[in-house]
Amino acid sequence: MNPVKILVVDDEIELERLIKQRFRKKIRAKQLEFVFADNGKKALEKIKSEDSISLVLTDINMPEMDGLTLLEKLREIDDTLKAVVVSAYGDMKNIRTAMNRGACDFVTKPIDFQDLGLTIEKTLEDVKKMRDNINQLQEAQAKLVQSEKMSALGQLVAGVAHEINNPVGFIAGNIAHAEEAIADMIEHIKLYQKHYRDPVAEISENAAAIDLDYVMEDLPQLIDSMKHGSDRIKNISTSLRTFSRSDTDTTVPFNIHEGIDSTLMILKYRLKANEHRPAIEVIKDYDELLPVLCYPGQLNQVFMNLLSNAIDALDLASSNKEEKSGLSENKIVIKTRFISGKSAKDNSCYFPRVAISIKDNGPGIPPAVQERMFDHLFTTKSVGKGTGLGLYISRQIVTERHQGKIQCISHPGEGAEFIVEIPGQNTESS
Ligand SMILES: Nc1ncnc2c1ncn2[C@@H]1O[C@H](COP(=O)(O)OP(=O)(O)OP(=O)(O)O)[C@@H](O)[C@H]1O
Ligand SMILES: [Mg+2]
């Protein structure tokens, strides 16, 4: 850990030597570091040039800029910076002014170093508490941004799905009637052909011109492919609605595979071939799973984050490659397994669970990144491409919301595998 940095502002040059001497143990142990300035003006310059000063200890009477003016300026620069004033006992008026200008404490001159040590300790504790609070606030804000982002996406997707649903319903419904009507008409034409083998010239000429035999053979196939098309749109719309299931306050039974498939559907456009790489092949190796009690919308968010990261990694690897062989295979393998709670070894019982593994054959993750990748706002991606929230949020959803765990296995150059485990039902026990 870096030492805590304290700026001492005093025109008594001797003070520097004294402080360094009195606090030498803490300085040597790298717990504290002192920087010095002999007036308010120089102190302001120091604050700008040195980063992460945690505390300012300032005298009041100094040339060029006194301590009271310095306090005022400090508040303008950074109102979280704590200041302690050093003043003679009798100088209550100045001490009051200093307090009104944001000083959090005072020590008296001549300096009692034991008292100074205690004051520093107490103030640094306050600084730590305040910084922790700010961090917590930032985390809460980040979570809000992410859930806002997801709920906006969810709403959009649900809206689109809803809009598609009705027209596709007409098409699908009418195709079935059209199929029947066309079959009837074809049968009817065939009856004509059977009983009027030799029609008038106009009819036979027209039959040849429109290639009647071919049309009658082709039409049912045409209808069939229209049916396939509308079925596909219906599936897309169902997937979109599955993906955007709004979160409930309680867990509900959810088919994990439907969740993964609907997420893949949303990401389909990103899996396609692009100028840097061929299409990404998704290999599914699904176990037989019962519905799992969970928060579906949030779990889909985890799949979304892990799959997006895998695609990002494959994209990055391909765009970095100098020579594009065109043959390099981009693969994402998605495996699900039910893990029964029994240990074969000693027959001891664990909670039965479901494991979902998402593995890519991208560049892998260096150990230094693995250590920090679940941290809040940690990203290696450029601005605009990554916010560093994906894994942080995913871990919270898995561990806190679902009492599960998430781990990563990756060796540089050999891709990355993320394994999510959440409590699940045993097939036999239901
Ligand atoms: N499959 C992967 N392959 C290689 N690196 C990965 C993979 N998954 C995650 N990482 C690394 O972990 C970092 C953190 O991932 P995370 O999802 O938390 O944030 P992000 O993807 O950078 O941004 P965001 O998800 O908020 O858009 C990434 O920047 C990347 O360096
Ligand atoms: Mg991500």
XYZ file of C-alpha atoms and ligand atoms in Angstrom:
462
model
C 0.000 0.000 0.000
C 1.204 3.533 -0.721
C 2.075 5.707 2.303
C -0.466 8.341 3.337
C 0.796 11.728 2.148
C 0.627 14.765 4.446
C 1.456 18.318 3.391
C 2.947 20.476 6.153
C 2.730 24.236 5.548
C 4.832 26.339 7.910
C 7.484 29.033 7.525
C 9.495 27.623 10.391
C 12.077 25.639 8.470
C 13.149 23.800 11.593
C 9.753 22.069 11.707
C 10.595 19.900 8.703
C 13.565 18.349 10.477
C 11.582 17.870 13.678
C 8.660 16.162 11.970
C 10.911 13.899 9.960
C 12.676 12.955 13.132
C 9.575 12.382 15.275
C 7.724 10.360 12.674
C 10.760 8.549 11.300
C 9.451 5.084 12.197
C 6.204 5.570 10.313
C 8.091 7.168 7.423
C 10.498 4.243 7.249
C 7.634 1.754 7.480
C 6.101 3.615 4.513
C 2.935 4.380 6.477
C 3.373 8.141 6.250
C 5.050 10.519 3.827
C 5.519 14.252 4.477
C 5.886 17.025 1.930
C 6.610 20.616 2.952
C 5.820 24.163 1.850
C 6.753 27.396 3.644
C 3.695 29.449 2.696
C 0.146 29.099 1.389
C 1.031 29.846 -2.219
C 3.678 27.152 -2.404
C 1.281 24.779 -0.667
C -1.254 25.244 -3.466
C 1.439 24.515 -6.062
C 2.393 21.339 -4.184
C -1.211 20.171 -4.091
C -1.437 20.588 -7.841
C 1.869 18.855 -8.605
C 1.791 16.044 -6.036
C -1.075 13.685 -6.369
C -3.070 12.073 -3.583
C -2.342 14.349 -0.640
C -4.638 13.147 2.139
C -4.154 15.811 4.765
C -2.876 19.402 5.061
C -1.347 20.640 8.285
C -1.015 24.417 8.171
C 0.281 27.294 10.261
C -1.788 30.488 10.272
C 0.681 33.353 10.067
C 2.920 33.007 7.038
C 4.318 35.364 4.367
C 2.780 35.631 0.870
C -0.331 33.647 1.692
C -1.474 32.958 5.217
C -3.129 29.770 6.466
C -6.653 31.212 6.562
C -6.512 32.242 2.904
C -5.042 28.832 2.060
C -8.026 27.129 3.747
C -10.405 29.135 1.594
C -8.559 28.171 -1.592
C -8.402 24.525 -0.543
C -12.145 24.345 -0.376
C -12.352 25.593 -3.955
C -9.898 22.992 -5.259
C -11.071 19.914 -3.387
C -13.649 20.088 -0.667
C -12.857 16.568 0.493
C -9.299 17.509 1.462
C -8.978 17.674 5.262
C -6.951 20.403 6.956
C -5.654 20.801 10.490
C -4.410 24.215 11.694
C -1.462 24.852 13.974
C -1.858 27.891 16.171
C -0.942 29.462 19.472
C -3.332 28.711 22.322
C -4.421 32.261 22.829
C -5.361 32.762 19.213
C -8.958 31.569 19.551
C -10.272 34.088 17.036
C -8.130 32.718 14.217
C -8.888 29.157 15.216
C -12.621 29.902 14.994
C -12.172 31.469 11.551
C -10.133 28.439 10.455
C -12.860 26.071 11.616
C -15.453 28.109 9.779
C -13.351 27.789 6.644
C -13.381 24.005 6.828
C -10.447 23.096 9.089
C -11.398 19.933 10.902
C -9.139 20.241 13.956
C -6.281 22.255 15.444
C -3.066 21.637 17.359
C -1.361 24.212 19.500
C 2.063 25.726 19.280
C 4.625 24.851 20.495
C 3.766 21.548 18.913
C 3.132 18.624 21.185
C 4.143 15.799 18.854
C 2.185 13.160 20.689
C -0.947 15.229 20.295
C -0.071 15.879 16.656
C 0.362 12.133 16.075
C -3.077 11.423 17.548
C -4.698 14.236 15.588
C -3.166 12.934 12.363
C -4.369 9.420 13.102
C -7.904 10.550 13.901
C -8.124 12.783 10.839
C -6.791 10.075 8.545
C -9.446 7.721 9.867
C -12.059 10.315 8.930
C -10.484 10.689 5.497
C -10.641 6.916 4.999
C -14.278 6.781 6.087
C -15.158 9.615 3.748
C -13.313 8.015 0.810
C -15.006 4.658 1.509
C -18.345 6.415 1.440
C -17.511 8.096 -1.849
C -16.432 4.727 -3.295
C -19.645 3.106 -2.155
C -21.607 5.883 -3.749
C -19.715 5.473 -7.005
C -20.358 1.733 -6.967
C -24.042 2.262 -6.356
C -24.098 4.768 -9.177
C -22.310 2.355 -11.526
C -24.792 -0.377 -10.675
C -27.625 1.968 -11.398
C -26.132 2.920 -14.753
C -25.771 -0.743 -15.671
C -29.251 -1.728 -14.544
C -30.613 1.353 -16.275
C -28.769 0.282 -19.441
C -30.128 -3.241 -19.163
C -33.644 -2.184 -18.407
C -33.593 0.250 -21.338
C -32.369 -2.595 -23.557
C -34.976 -4.907 -22.062
C -37.769 -2.438 -22.675
C -36.656 -1.825 -26.233
C -36.416 -5.526 -26.935
C -39.767 -6.249 -25.327
C -41.313 -3.404 -27.335
C -39.906 -4.674 -30.622
C -40.993 -8.218 -29.807
C -44.484 -7.023 -29.088
C -44.664 -5.040 -32.329
C -43.442 -7.990 -34.380
C -45.760 -10.403 -32.691
C -49.071 -9.180 -34.093
C -48.170 -8.850 -37.798
C -46.308 -12.136 -37.732
C -49.395 -13.671 -36.201
C -51.474 -12.541 -39.219
C -48.921 -13.915 -41.633
C -48.653 -17.279 -39.893
C -52.421 -17.584 -39.519
C -53.127 -16.646 -43.129
C -50.457 -18.867 -44.563
C -52.259 -21.888 -43.170
C -55.494 -20.770 -44.938
C -53.615 -19.900 -48.123
C -52.023 -23.338 -48.132
C -55.405 -25.005 -47.935
C -56.943 -22.743 -50.590
C -54.048 -23.302 -52.962
C -54.205 -27.078 -52.486
C -57.961 -26.921 -53.285
C -57.364 -24.799 -56.370
C -54.660 -27.074 -57.658
C -56.915 -30.049 -57.180
C -59.648 -28.213 -59.044
C -57.347 -27.364 -61.963
C -56.271 -30.993 -62.059
C -59.953 -31.992 -62.367
C -60.306 -29.644 -65.325
C -57.210 -31.116 -66.897
C -58.574 -34.628 -66.388
C -61.969 -33.996 -67.948
C -61.039 -31.388 -70.579
C -57.907 -32.861 -72.032
C -58.088 -30.686 -75.086
C -58.946 -27.118 -74.070
C -59.343 -24.221 -76.458
C -56.160 -22.658 -77.878
C -56.248 -19.605 -75.597
C -56.186 -21.794 -72.486
C -53.443 -24.115 -73.676
C -51.356 -21.180 -74.908
C -51.703 -19.445 -71.560
C -50.847 -22.670 -69.704
C -47.633 -22.901 -71.716
C -46.828 -19.211 -71.212
C -47.154 -19.351 -67.440
C -45.602 -22.805 -67.257
C -48.646 -24.132 -65.446
C -47.199 -27.533 -64.556
C -44.192 -25.941 -62.930
C -46.303 -23.374 -61.055
C -48.572 -26.093 -59.666
C -45.582 -28.066 -58.463
C -43.690 -25.074 -57.090
C -46.501 -23.250 -55.309
C -46.831 -25.663 -52.353
C -43.038 -25.491 -51.813
C -43.179 -21.738 -51.935
C -45.856 -21.698 -49.270
C -43.774 -24.108 -47.222
C -40.756 -21.828 -47.230
C -42.978 -18.880 -46.298
C -44.190 -20.949 -43.361
C -40.593 -21.590 -42.289
C -39.829 -17.899 -42.545
C -42.766 -16.883 -40.394
C -41.933 -19.621 -37.857
C -38.454 -18.177 -37.594
C -39.776 -14.692 -36.981
C -42.083 -16.123 -34.317
C -39.088 -17.796 -32.651
C -37.136 -14.566 -32.728
C -40.007 -12.732 -31.144
C -40.356 -15.405 -28.448
C -36.600 -15.228 -27.774
C -36.716 -11.481 -27.483
C -39.476 -11.757 -24.959
C -37.642 -14.471 -23.032
C -34.525 -12.333 -22.915
C -36.315 -9.268 -21.711
C -38.236 -10.975 -18.935
C -38.575 -8.325 -16.347
C -37.137 -9.197 -13.006
C -39.337 -10.349 -10.254
C -38.773 -9.878 -6.576
C -38.951 -13.575 -6.006
C -37.224 -16.334 -7.909
C -39.163 -18.171 -10.601
C -38.483 -21.471 -12.409
C -36.584 -20.686 -15.569
C -35.222 -22.774 -18.397
C -31.533 -21.849 -18.468
C -31.141 -23.012 -22.064
C -33.910 -20.707 -23.223
C -32.092 -17.885 -21.452
C -28.790 -18.657 -23.195
C -30.472 -19.146 -26.575
C -32.390 -15.899 -26.345
C -29.184 -14.068 -25.430
C -27.438 -15.628 -28.415
C -30.290 -14.447 -30.569
C -29.745 -10.880 -29.404
C -26.016 -11.217 -30.068
C -26.466 -12.958 -33.425
C -25.366 -9.951 -35.445
C -22.075 -9.885 -33.548
C -21.367 -13.559 -34.267
C -21.530 -13.107 -38.031
C -18.394 -12.887 -40.187
C -16.871 -9.421 -40.540
C -13.967 -7.855 -42.382
C -11.478 -9.079 -39.783
C -12.652 -12.587 -39.127
C -14.933 -15.418 -40.224
C -18.174 -16.084 -38.338
C -17.887 -17.244 -34.745
C -19.056 -20.788 -34.353
C -21.166 -21.428 -31.273
C -21.067 -24.999 -30.060
C -23.726 -25.971 -27.555
C -23.275 -28.898 -25.257
C -26.406 -28.837 -23.146
C -27.187 -31.274 -20.356
C -30.739 -32.241 -19.505
C -31.760 -29.581 -17.034
C -34.886 -28.908 -15.092
C -36.039 -25.330 -14.747
C -33.895 -23.523 -12.196
C -35.278 -21.186 -9.559
C -33.658 -17.856 -10.314
C -34.032 -14.238 -11.391
C -34.225 -14.797 -15.165
C -33.610 -11.235 -16.331
C -30.505 -10.955 -14.192
C -29.155 -14.345 -15.180
C -29.593 -13.409 -18.834
C -27.566 -10.312 -18.056
C -24.731 -12.562 -16.847
C -24.888 -14.621 -20.061
C -24.946 -11.399 -22.036
C -21.835 -10.064 -20.268
C -19.851 -13.300 -20.578
C -20.776 -13.878 -24.216
C -20.064 -10.235 -25.120
C -16.648 -10.501 -23.484
C -15.890 -13.687 -25.440
C -16.926 -12.014 -28.717
C -14.890 -8.889 -27.804
C -11.839 -11.090 -27.156
C -12.203 -12.900 -30.492
C -12.745 -9.594 -32.293
C -9.690 -8.064 -30.703
C -7.508 -11.072 -31.488
C -8.611 -11.038 -35.126
C -8.088 -7.329 -35.650
C -4.604 -7.571 -34.095
C -3.528 -10.419 -36.303
C -1.253 -9.111 -39.021
C -1.872 -11.873 -41.470
C -5.391 -12.982 -41.696
C -5.280 -16.611 -42.643
C -9.047 -16.636 -43.013
C -8.924 -20.129 -41.621
C -8.566 -19.308 -37.962
C -11.592 -20.742 -36.277
C -13.385 -18.600 -33.764
C -15.280 -20.720 -31.359
C -17.435 -20.294 -28.310
C -18.388 -23.474 -26.518
C -21.344 -23.288 -24.144
C -21.680 -26.221 -21.824
C -24.285 -26.837 -19.138
C -24.111 -29.563 -16.538
C -26.211 -30.683 -13.661
C -24.008 -31.492 -10.694
C -25.750 -33.760 -8.261
C -25.014 -33.086 -4.646
C -23.478 -36.473 -3.983
C -19.811 -37.144 -3.714
C -18.833 -40.519 -5.145
C -15.905 -40.677 -2.735
C -17.419 -40.364 0.690
C -21.122 -40.154 -0.096
C -21.211 -36.722 1.511
C -23.882 -34.363 0.273
C -23.477 -30.959 -1.342
C -26.115 -28.737 -2.719
C -27.142 -29.878 -6.167
C -26.252 -27.231 -8.694
C -26.191 -26.249 -12.319
C -22.931 -25.253 -13.978
C -22.829 -23.119 -17.084
C -19.490 -22.787 -18.842
C -18.775 -20.268 -21.583
C -15.434 -20.857 -23.232
C -13.796 -18.977 -26.082
C -10.649 -19.713 -28.028
C -9.473 -16.088 -27.972
C -6.164 -14.753 -26.668
C -6.815 -15.734 -23.046
C -6.395 -13.489 -20.029
C -2.978 -12.601 -18.555
C -2.661 -13.374 -14.807
C -2.370 -9.660 -13.944
C -5.743 -8.973 -15.622
C -7.317 -12.062 -14.048
C -6.449 -10.699 -10.623
C -8.378 -7.497 -11.221
C -11.005 -8.243 -13.860
C -13.869 -8.662 -11.383
C -13.036 -5.281 -9.838
C -15.369 -2.375 -10.176
C -14.612 -0.349 -13.328
C -11.590 -2.445 -14.304
C -11.289 -2.638 -18.069
C -8.548 -3.103 -20.640
C -10.793 -1.854 -23.429
C -10.635 1.600 -24.923
C -12.973 4.377 -23.867
C -16.400 3.802 -25.313
C -15.793 0.076 -25.763
C -15.739 -1.069 -22.162
C -16.832 0.314 -18.847
C -15.397 -2.440 -16.671
C -18.760 -3.286 -15.168
C -19.643 -6.552 -16.905
C -17.800 -8.998 -14.671
C -18.267 -6.916 -11.535
C -22.051 -6.941 -11.957
C -22.066 -10.586 -13.088
C -20.244 -11.674 -9.971
C -22.720 -9.840 -7.801
C -25.692 -11.369 -9.587
C -24.231 -14.865 -9.287
C -22.876 -14.720 -5.750
C -25.224 -12.360 -3.962
C -28.511 -12.831 -5.814
C -28.171 -16.539 -6.517
C -25.736 -17.757 -3.832
C -23.621 -19.237 -6.574
C -20.063 -18.789 -7.692
C -18.257 -17.648 -10.796
C -14.712 -18.551 -11.697
C -12.398 -18.216 -14.624
C -9.864 -20.628 -16.054
C -7.528 -19.093 -18.569
C -3.988 -19.514 -19.800
C -2.649 -16.838 -22.120
C -2.898 -17.965 -25.712
C -5.408 -20.674 -24.912
C -8.673 -18.789 -24.574
C -10.765 -18.201 -21.486
C -13.457 -20.188 -19.764
C -15.952 -18.683 -17.315
C -17.904 -21.104 -15.171
C -21.045 -20.031 -13.360
C -22.546 -22.335 -10.758
C -25.918 -21.762 -9.157
C -28.051 -23.957 -6.932
C -30.300 -26.160 -9.068
C -32.832 -28.945 -8.797
C -32.052 -32.592 -8.991
C -33.962 -34.357 -11.807
C -34.826 -37.283 -9.577
C -35.987 -35.220 -6.660
C -38.778 -33.523 -8.555
N -13.209 -13.865 -22.492
C -12.256 -12.965 -22.250
N -11.064 -12.975 -22.919
C -10.105 -12.069 -22.665
N -10.213 -11.073 -21.742
C -11.360 -10.998 -21.050
C -12.446 -11.919 -21.251
N -13.445 -11.595 -20.408
C -13.018 -10.514 -19.709
N -11.782 -10.152 -20.091
C -10.972 -9.045 -19.514
O -11.580 -8.610 -18.321
C -11.820 -7.206 -18.382
C -13.051 -6.860 -17.574
O -14.227 -7.383 -18.174
P -15.631 -6.688 -17.912
O -16.668 -7.434 -18.651
O -15.808 -6.538 -16.444
O -15.446 -5.219 -18.481
P -15.364 -4.762 -20.016
O -15.784 -5.882 -20.919
O -14.003 -4.228 -20.236
O -16.423 -3.584 -20.065
P -18.055 -3.731 -20.006
O -18.368 -5.191 -19.828
O -18.462 -2.931 -18.818
O -18.516 -3.179 -21.281
C -11.927 -6.888 -19.853
O -11.615 -5.537 -20.119
C -10.912 -7.856 -20.453
O -9.600 -7.343 -20.338
Mg -17.610 -6.893 -20.602
